[in-house]
Amino acid sequence: TTNNSVQNALKNFYTQFHGMVLAYDAAIHTSDALFASALWRNVYQAHESTTPSDLLILLQHVRGNLKRLDLLDVKDIVERQQKIWDLSAVAKVVGEKKEAGQPKEAESGKSKV
């Protein structure tokens, strides 16, 4: 039935989400190589056209934003709604990949952990 397929889809989404969280958590605290690998699987869907340069840009972007988040007070984010993300570098890479026909996670509805 439709209800069962919705429940199965939600269970699958839940499992994928927690797998990504665990992969990122482990990778953030270990090495750039593991972190880049997690980003490659989850952001670029392990697409073979992803270049080391693409991964480096994304890795630097994520690491930079993590450092910025560490420096912010929660009050600045919540109460003052301070802008915390600068997506310009990532948007450029993602936009170029989209123009080249590389599938995106949101378009395919799948995630790899």
Backbone as a ProteinNet text record, in pm:
[ID]
protein_1_A
[PRIMARY]
TTNNSVQNALKNFYTQFHGMVLAYDAAIHTSDALFASALWRNVYQAHESTTPSDLLILLQHVRGNLKRLDLLDVKDIVERQQKIWDLSAVAKVVGEKKEAGQPKEAESGKSKV
[TERTIARY]
83.6	0	87.3	21.6	93.7	154	80.4	129.4	258.1	263.3	383.4	501.4	477.1	587.5	640.3	552.2	595.5	678.5	631.3	706.1	843	848.8	976.1	1070	1016.1	1097.4	1153.2	1070	1115	1221.8	1205.7	1307.5	1439.2	1431.4	1550.4	1617.9	1539.3	1592.4	1659.8	1595	1647.7	1783.5	1792.7	1917	2026.9	1993.6	2092.2	2139.6	2046.7	2081.4	2178.3	2146.2	2233.5	2367.7	2369.2	2495.2	2582.2	2520.7	2596.7	2650.3	2568	2611.3	2731.1	2724.1	2836	2961.1	2942.8	3057.5	3123.9	3043.5	3099.9	3164.4	3099.7	3153.8	3289.7	3299.8	3427.7	3532.4	3491.8	3587.2	3635.1	3547.2	3584.1	3697	3696.3	3793.1	3915.9	3927.2	4042.9	4132.7	4102.4	4193	4115.6	4185.3	4124.5	4091.6	4171.9	4146.9	4013.9	3989	3861.6	3745.1	3766.2	3660.6	3627.8	3730.4	3708.2	3635.2	3667.9	3600.4	3451.5	3419.8	3278.9	3206.1	3271.9	3210.3	3189.2	3285.5	3275.4	3156.3	3139.4	3027.5	2892.8	2885.4	2756.4	2717	2811.9	2778.8	2785.5	2892.2	2911.7	2864	2808.7	2757.7	2863	2987.4	3099.3	3108.8	3068.1	3070.3	3214.1	3245.4	3383.1	3436.4	3348.3	3397	3440	3419.6	3461.9	3614	3669.3	3815.4	3867.7	3995.2	4055.3	4038.8	4043.2	4024.1	3884.6	3782.9	3645.8	3639.9	3699.9	3699	3775.6	3887.5	3966.4	3889.2	3821.2	3741.2	3632	3561.8	3454	3508.9	3616.6	3677.5	3722.2	3788.9	3832.2	3712	3607.6	3487.1	3426.1	3409.8	3347.8	3435.9	3565.1	3656.6	3654.9	3656	3652.6	3526.2	3412.4	3286.9	3279.9	3337.5	3341.9	3423.9	3535.3	3617.3	3539.2	3467.8	3387.1	3277.4	3213.3	3108.5	3165.1	3283.9	3347.3	3371.4	3393.5	3422.3	3296.6	3182	3058.2	2992.2	2929	2846.5	2708.3	2648	2516.3	2416.5	2429.6	2340.4	2348.1	2467.9	2483.6	2406.9	2406.2	2338.4	2187.3	2142.6	2000.3	1928	1974.3	1902.7	1926.1	2047.5	2078.7	2068.7	2046.6	2036.1	2154.6	2271.8	2394.3	2416.8	2454.3	2485.7	2612.6	2604.1	2718.3	2775.4	2708	2754.6	2794.3	2903.5	2944.8	2953.8	2852.7	2843.5	2894.2	2956.6	2994.5	3089.3	3191.6	3287	3221.1	3140	3073.7	2968.7	2894.2	2791.2	2852.1	2969.8	3037.2	3068.7	3126.4	3162.4	3037.5	2936.6	2813.2	2744.9	2742.9	2681.9	2752.6	2885.1	2961.1	2933.1	2921.8	2892.7	2751.9	2657.9	2520.6	2513	2583.8	2586	2648	2742.1	2808.7	2724.8	2611.5	2522	2546.5	2626.6	2650	2526	2477.7	2357.6	2383	2278.8	2286	2205.8	2244.7	2177.9	2029.6	1995.4	1855.5	1775.4	1837.9	1766.5	1743.7	1838.4	1825.5	1750.8	1748.7	1680.8	1758.6	1883.8	1963.8	2083.3	2130	2250.1	2334.8	2465.5	2555.8	2633.3	2646.7	2718.6	2842.2
-119.5	0	124.9	235.9	363.2	393.9	362.4	388.1	310.5	183.6	102.7	156.6	200.9	252.3	383.7	465	588.7	555.7	460.3	419.9	362.9	282.6	225.9	335.5	432.6	543.5	625.1	649.1	724	647.5	516.8	435.4	441.2	433.4	440.4	576.7	682.8	817.4	831.8	781.1	786.8	716.4	598.2	521	594.7	648.4	722.4	847.1	919.1	1041	1011.5	911.3	878.8	824.8	754.2	707.9	824.5	927.2	1045.8	1119.5	1132.4	1201.1	1129.5	997.8	921.1	933.6	929.7	941.6	1078.1	1184.1	1318	1335.3	1285.4	1299.5	1231.6	1111.5	1040.6	1111.8	1159.7	1222.1	1358.6	1436.6	1570.7	1563.2	1460.3	1449.9	1366.2	1322	1238.8	1310.8	1296.6	1352.7	1416.5	1502.8	1564	1458.7	1353.9	1249	1178.5	1144.5	1080.4	1177	1302.2	1402.1	1423.8	1434.7	1450.9	1329.8	1212.5	1090.7	1093.4	1136.5	1146.8	1251.2	1362.7	1466	1413.5	1341	1286.1	1191.4	1105.7	1010.8	1079.6	1174.6	1231.1	1355.4	1435.2	1555.7	1527.6	1463.8	1437.6	1299.2	1222.5	1088.2	998.2	1014.9	934.7	939.7	1050.4	1064.6	1073	993.8	985	1112.9	1204.7	1329.5	1432.5	1402.5	1493.1	1495.1	1613.1	1626.2	1649.2	1622.8	1655.7	1804.6	1888.8	2032.3	2061.5	1991.7	2008.2	1974.2	1862.3	1817.7	1913.2	1963.3	2056.1	2184.6	2237.7	2359.5	2335.7	2224.8	2194.9	2168.6	2094	2064.6	2193	2281.6	2408.3	2492.6	2490.9	2565.9	2513.7	2382.7	2324	2345.6	2318.8	2340.8	2488.1	2580.7	2723.3	2762	2708.8	2740.2	2676.4	2559.1	2498.5	2584.5	2638.9	2727.8	2853.9	2910.4	3030.1	3000.4	2885.6	2848	2833.9	2777.7	2763.1	2897.3	3001.1	3133.7	3212.9	3170	3243.8	3203.7	3300	3274.9	3231.1	3134.6	3086.8	3202.6	3297.3	3413.4	3490.7	3502.5	3572.3	3502.7	3373	3296.3	3298.6	3270.2	3254.6	3388.1	3473.4	3597.4	3704.5	3716.4	3822.3	3774.5	3645.5	3584	3622.7	3613.9	3648	3551.2	3605.1	3521.5	3443.2	3311.7	3229	3151.8	3150.3	3070.9	3160.2	3127.6	3190	3078.1	3068	2956.2	2989	3103.3	3145.1	3046.2	2997.4	2905.2	2772.1	2720.4	2592.9	2606.9	2716.4	2737.6	2738.9	2794.6	2799.3	2658	2575.6	2438.4	2357.4	2367.1	2291.1	2336.1	2465.9	2517.9	2467.6	2462.3	2411.7	2263.9	2187.4	2045.2	2023.4	2106.3	2092.6	2121.6	2224.7	2258.2	2145	2072.8	1962.9	1835.4	1838.1	1722.8	1623.2	1657.3	1566.4	1563.2	1444.6	1436.6	1494.5	1551.2	1608	1520.6	1522.8	1442	1474.2	1602.8	1641.7	1597.1	1593.8	1554.5	1404.2	1326	1182.3	1123.4	1197.1	1149.3	1042.3	1018.2	914.5	977.2	908.8	950.8	829	845.7	734.4	761.9	662.5	677.6	593.2
0	0	0	-21.5	-24	111.7	218	353.4	381	338.3	359.5	279.7	157.5	76.5	133.7	190.8	255.4	378.8	458.1	577.1	540.2	434.3	390	340.4	269	220	336.7	437.7	554.9	632	645.2	712.5	635.6	503.5	419.7	434.1	430.8	447.3	583.5	687.1	823.4	831.4	772.6	773.3	697.1	579.5	500.2	574	632.9	704.6	818.7	899	1012	964.5	854.2	796.9	754.4	693.3	653.3	775.2	877	999	1059.8	1069.1	1125.1	1037.5	905.5	814.5	829.9	835	850.8	988.2	1091.4	1226.1	1237.1	1184.6	1189.3	1104.9	988.9	896.2	944.8	1004	1050.5	1152.5	1233.9	1343.3	1308.5	1184.4	1149.7	1049.7	920.6	821	706.2	634.2	516.2	411.1	402.2	303	331.3	457.7	492	475.2	510.9	497.5	349.7	265.9	122.2	65.2	114.5	69.7	104.9	225.5	267	182.9	155.9	71.2	-70.2	-121.5	-256.8	-267.8	-168.8	-171.4	-155	-62.7	-26.5	-104.8	-147.1	-223.4	-372.7	-414.2	-557.3	-599.8	-506.8	-533.1	-597.3	-557.1	-607	-759.3	-817	-963	-1012.5	-1113.4	-1161	-1224.8	-1263.7	-1323.7	-1219.1	-1091.8	-985.3	-979.9	-984.9	-985.5	-844.2	-822.3	-692.8	-660.1	-761.6	-741.2	-686.4	-740	-689.4	-540.9	-505.3	-365.6	-275.8	-324.6	-245.4	-217	-317.5	-299	-195.5	-209.5	-115	25	33.9	163.7	233.1	160	217.6	260.8	180.8	214.5	344.9	354.6	474.3	596.5	584.7	698.2	741.5	644.7	676.8	750.7	706	773.9	911.9	927.8	1061.1	1156.6	1108.1	1191.8	1228.6	1129.4	1157.3	1259	1246.5	1342.2	1482.9	1493.7	1625.1	1692.1	1612.8	1667.4	1703.1	1653.1	1677.4	1808.3	1868.7	1985.1	1933.6	1998.2	1956.6	1949.3	2040.4	2041.8	1909.8	1854.3	1726.7	1614.7	1618.5	1513.7	1533.7	1654.7	1681.7	1694.4	1782.7	1810.3	1704.5	1659.2	1562.1	1418.8	1400.3	1268.5	1179.8	1237.9	1167.2	1051.8	936.3	821.9	854.4	841.1	877.6	759.4	647.5	534	417.7	357	232.2	129.9	46	-47.1	-186.8	-206.4	-340.2	-409.3	-340	-401.8	-435.6	-344.3	-368.1	-476.9	-475	-577.6	-716.5	-729.5	-859.7	-907.9	-822.5	-860.3	-889.9	-804.1	-824	-952.6	-977.6	-1100.1	-1224	-1220.4	-1334.7	-1357	-1250.6	-1264.2	-1319.3	-1274.6	-1322	-1471.2	-1513.8	-1655.9	-1737	-1678.4	-1747.3	-1745	-1676	-1674.5	-1564.8	-1464.5	-1352.9	-1265.8	-1227.9	-1143.8	-1005.8	-948.6	-814.2	-719.3	-594	-492.1	-486	-485.5	-473.9	-594.7	-712.8	-832.2	-837.9	-789.1	-799.1	-679.9	-567.9	-449.4	-374.9	-413.5	-348.7	-281.5	-179.3	-108.6	-84.9	-91.6	-66	59.7	142.4	268.9	265.6
[MASK]
+++++++++++++++++++++++++++++++++++++++++++++++++++++++++++++++++++++++++++++++++++++++++++++++++++++++++++++++++

